[in-house]
PDB file of C-alpha atoms in Angstrom:
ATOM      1  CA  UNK A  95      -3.241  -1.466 -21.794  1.00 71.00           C
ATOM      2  CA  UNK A  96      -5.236  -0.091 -18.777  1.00 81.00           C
ATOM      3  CA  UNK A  97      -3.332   2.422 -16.934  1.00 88.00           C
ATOM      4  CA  UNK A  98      -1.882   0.348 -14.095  1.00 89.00           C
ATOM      5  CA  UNK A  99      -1.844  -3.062 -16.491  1.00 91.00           C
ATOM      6  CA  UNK A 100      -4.236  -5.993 -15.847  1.00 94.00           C
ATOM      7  CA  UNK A 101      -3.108  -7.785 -12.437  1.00 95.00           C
ATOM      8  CA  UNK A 102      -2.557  -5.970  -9.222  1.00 95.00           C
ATOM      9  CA  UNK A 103      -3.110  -8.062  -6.403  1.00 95.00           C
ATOM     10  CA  UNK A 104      -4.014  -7.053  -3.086  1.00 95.00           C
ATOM     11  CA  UNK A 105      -1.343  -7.335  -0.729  1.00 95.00           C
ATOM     12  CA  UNK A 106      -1.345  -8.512   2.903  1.00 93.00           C
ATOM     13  CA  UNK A 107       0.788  -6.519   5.191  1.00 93.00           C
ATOM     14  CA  UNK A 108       3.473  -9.227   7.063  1.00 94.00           C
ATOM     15  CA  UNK A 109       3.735  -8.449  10.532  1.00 93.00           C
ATOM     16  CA  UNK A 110       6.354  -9.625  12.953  1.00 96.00           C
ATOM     17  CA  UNK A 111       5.240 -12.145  16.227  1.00 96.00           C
ATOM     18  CA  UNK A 112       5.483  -8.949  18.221  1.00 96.00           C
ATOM     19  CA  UNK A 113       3.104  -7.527  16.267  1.00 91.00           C
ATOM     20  CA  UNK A 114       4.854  -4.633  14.523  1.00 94.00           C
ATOM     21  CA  UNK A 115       5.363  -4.512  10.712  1.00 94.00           C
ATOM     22  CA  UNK A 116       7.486  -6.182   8.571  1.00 97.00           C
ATOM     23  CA  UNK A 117       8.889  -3.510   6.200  1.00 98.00           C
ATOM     24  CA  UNK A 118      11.230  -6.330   5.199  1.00 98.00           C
ATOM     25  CA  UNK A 119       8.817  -9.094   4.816  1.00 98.00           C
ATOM     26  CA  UNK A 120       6.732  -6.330   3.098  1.00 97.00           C
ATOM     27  CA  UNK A 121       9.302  -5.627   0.267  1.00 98.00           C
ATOM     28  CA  UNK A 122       9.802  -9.770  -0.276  1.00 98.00           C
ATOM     29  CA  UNK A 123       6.532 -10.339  -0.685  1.00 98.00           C
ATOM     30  CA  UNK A 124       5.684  -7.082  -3.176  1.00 98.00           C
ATOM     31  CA  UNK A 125       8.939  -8.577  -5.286  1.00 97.00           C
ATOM     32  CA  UNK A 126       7.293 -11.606  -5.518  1.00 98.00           C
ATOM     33  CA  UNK A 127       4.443 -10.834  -6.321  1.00 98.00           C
ATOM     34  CA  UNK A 128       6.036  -8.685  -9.531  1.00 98.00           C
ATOM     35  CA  UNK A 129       8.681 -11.716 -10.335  1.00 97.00           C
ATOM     36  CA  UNK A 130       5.249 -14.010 -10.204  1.00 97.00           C
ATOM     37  CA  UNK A 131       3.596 -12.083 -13.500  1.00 97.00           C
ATOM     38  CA  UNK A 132       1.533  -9.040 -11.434  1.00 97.00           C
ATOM     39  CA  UNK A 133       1.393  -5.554 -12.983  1.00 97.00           C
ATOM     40  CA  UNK A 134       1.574  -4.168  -9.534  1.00 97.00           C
ATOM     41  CA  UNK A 135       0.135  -4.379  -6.212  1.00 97.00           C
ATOM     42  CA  UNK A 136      -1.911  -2.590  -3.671  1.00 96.00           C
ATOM     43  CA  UNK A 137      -0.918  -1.843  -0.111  1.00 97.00           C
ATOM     44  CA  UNK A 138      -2.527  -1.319   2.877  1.00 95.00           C
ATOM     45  CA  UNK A 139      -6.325  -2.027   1.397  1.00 88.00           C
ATOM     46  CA  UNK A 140      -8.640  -3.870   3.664  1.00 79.00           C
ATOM     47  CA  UNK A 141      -6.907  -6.644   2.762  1.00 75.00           C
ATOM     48  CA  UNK A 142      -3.206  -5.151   4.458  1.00 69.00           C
ATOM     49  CA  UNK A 143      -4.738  -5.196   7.726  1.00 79.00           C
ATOM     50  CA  UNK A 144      -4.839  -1.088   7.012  1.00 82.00           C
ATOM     51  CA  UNK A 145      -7.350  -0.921  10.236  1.00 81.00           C
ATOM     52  CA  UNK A 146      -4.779  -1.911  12.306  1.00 85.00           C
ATOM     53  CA  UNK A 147      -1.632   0.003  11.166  1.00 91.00           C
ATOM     54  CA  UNK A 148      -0.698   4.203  12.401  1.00 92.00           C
ATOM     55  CA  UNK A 149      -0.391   6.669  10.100  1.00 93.00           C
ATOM     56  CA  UNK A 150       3.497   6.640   9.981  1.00 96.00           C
ATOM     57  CA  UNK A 151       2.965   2.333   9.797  1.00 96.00           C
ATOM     58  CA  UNK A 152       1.164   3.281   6.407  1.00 96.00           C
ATOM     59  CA  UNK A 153       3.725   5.802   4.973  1.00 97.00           C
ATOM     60  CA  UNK A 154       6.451   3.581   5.772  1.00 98.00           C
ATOM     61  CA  UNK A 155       4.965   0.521   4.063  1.00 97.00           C
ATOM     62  CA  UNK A 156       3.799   2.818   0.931  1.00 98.00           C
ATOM     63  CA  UNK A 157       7.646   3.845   0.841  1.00 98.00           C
ATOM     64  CA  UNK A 158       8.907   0.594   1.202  1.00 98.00           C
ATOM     65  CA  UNK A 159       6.803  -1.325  -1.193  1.00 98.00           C
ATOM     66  CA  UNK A 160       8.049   1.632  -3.859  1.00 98.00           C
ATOM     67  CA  UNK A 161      11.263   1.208  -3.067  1.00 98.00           C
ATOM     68  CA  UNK A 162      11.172  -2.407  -3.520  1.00 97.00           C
ATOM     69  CA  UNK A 163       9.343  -2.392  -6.883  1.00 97.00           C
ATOM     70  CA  UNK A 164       8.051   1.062  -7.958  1.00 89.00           C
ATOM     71  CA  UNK A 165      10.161   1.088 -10.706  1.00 91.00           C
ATOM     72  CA  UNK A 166       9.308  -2.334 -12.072  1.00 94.00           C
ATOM     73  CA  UNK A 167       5.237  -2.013 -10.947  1.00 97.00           C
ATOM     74  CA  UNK A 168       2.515  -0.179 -10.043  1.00 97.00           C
ATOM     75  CA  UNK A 169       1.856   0.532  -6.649  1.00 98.00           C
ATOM     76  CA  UNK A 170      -1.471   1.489  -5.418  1.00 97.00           C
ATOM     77  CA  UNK A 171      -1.922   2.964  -1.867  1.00 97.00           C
ATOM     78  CA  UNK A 172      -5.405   2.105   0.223  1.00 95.00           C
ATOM     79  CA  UNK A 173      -6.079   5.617   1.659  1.00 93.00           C
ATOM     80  CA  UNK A 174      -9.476   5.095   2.756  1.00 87.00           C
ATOM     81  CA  UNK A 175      -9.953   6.164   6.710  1.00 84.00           C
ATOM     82  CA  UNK A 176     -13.263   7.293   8.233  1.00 81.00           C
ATOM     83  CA  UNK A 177     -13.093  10.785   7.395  1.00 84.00           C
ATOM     84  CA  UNK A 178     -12.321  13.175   4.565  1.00 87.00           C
ATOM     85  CA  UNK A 179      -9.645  15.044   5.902  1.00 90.00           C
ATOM     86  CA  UNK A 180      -7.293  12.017   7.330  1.00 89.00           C
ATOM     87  CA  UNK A 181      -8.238  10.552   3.614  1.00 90.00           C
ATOM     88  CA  UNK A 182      -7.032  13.822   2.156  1.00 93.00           C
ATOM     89  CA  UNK A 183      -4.062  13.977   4.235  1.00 95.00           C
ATOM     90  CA  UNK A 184      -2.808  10.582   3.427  1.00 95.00           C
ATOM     91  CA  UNK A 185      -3.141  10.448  -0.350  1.00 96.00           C
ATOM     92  CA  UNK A 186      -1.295  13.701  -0.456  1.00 97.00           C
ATOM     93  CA  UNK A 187       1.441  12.263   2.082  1.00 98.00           C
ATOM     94  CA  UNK A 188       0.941   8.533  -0.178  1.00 98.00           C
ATOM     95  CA  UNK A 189       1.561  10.817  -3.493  1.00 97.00           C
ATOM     96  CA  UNK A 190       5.103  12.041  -2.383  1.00 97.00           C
ATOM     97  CA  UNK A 191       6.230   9.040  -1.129  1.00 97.00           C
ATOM     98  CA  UNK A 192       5.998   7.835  -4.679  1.00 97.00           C
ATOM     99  CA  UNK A 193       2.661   5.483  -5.256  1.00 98.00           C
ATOM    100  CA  UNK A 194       1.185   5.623  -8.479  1.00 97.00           C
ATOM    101  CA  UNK A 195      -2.585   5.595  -7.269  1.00 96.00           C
ATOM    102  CA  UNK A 196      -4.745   5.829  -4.578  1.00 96.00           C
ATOM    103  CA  UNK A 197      -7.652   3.743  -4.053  1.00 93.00           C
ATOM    104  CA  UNK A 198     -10.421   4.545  -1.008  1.00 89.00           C
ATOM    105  CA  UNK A 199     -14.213   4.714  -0.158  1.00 81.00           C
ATOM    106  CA  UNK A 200     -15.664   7.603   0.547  1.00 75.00           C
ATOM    107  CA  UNK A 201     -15.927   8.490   3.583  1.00 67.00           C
ATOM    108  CA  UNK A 202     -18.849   7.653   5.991  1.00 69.00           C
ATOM    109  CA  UNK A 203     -19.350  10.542   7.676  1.00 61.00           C
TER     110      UNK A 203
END
């Protein structure tokens, strides 16, 4: 079996009508997706409206997704920002809050 199993999807991040995030709506949706036959899921890709979100927004959706089903599923972070050392920074800071992998582009500058 591949090392974080066969289906992760990419999650969207759910976001309240006042535009902040929905840590709660968040941890529904990752548990569904896990109850629904995925190996895991990954959080705060292009897909989670990552552009959009702060730093702490980020950490606190990697935490709560891995609090909701880390120990069930694989959770992989989107770390990916414009350059290296914000990257850096948040795939340590992704690491200790408890995420199995990382996934990002380089760089582009």
């Amino acid at each position: 079996m591949p090392a974080f199993g066969h289906v992760l999807t990419a999650m969207a991040s759910p976001m309240l009508s006042d535009g902040a995030l929905d840590l709660d709506g968040a941890q529904k949706l990752a548990h569904h997706l896990i109850e629904s036959g995925n190996d895991g899921v990954v959080v705060a890709g292009t897909t989670g409206e990552s552009p959009t979100l702060t730093h702490d927004e980020t950490l606190d959706l990697f935490s709560a997704v891995v609090d909701a089903v880390g120990s069930h599923a694989h959770v992989v972070a989107g770390v990916g920002k414009n350059d290296t050392a914000a990257t850096v920074a948040l795939a340590t800071q992704a690491v200790s809050r408890g995420v199995d992998g990382v996934m990002l582009v380089t760089p582009y500058y």
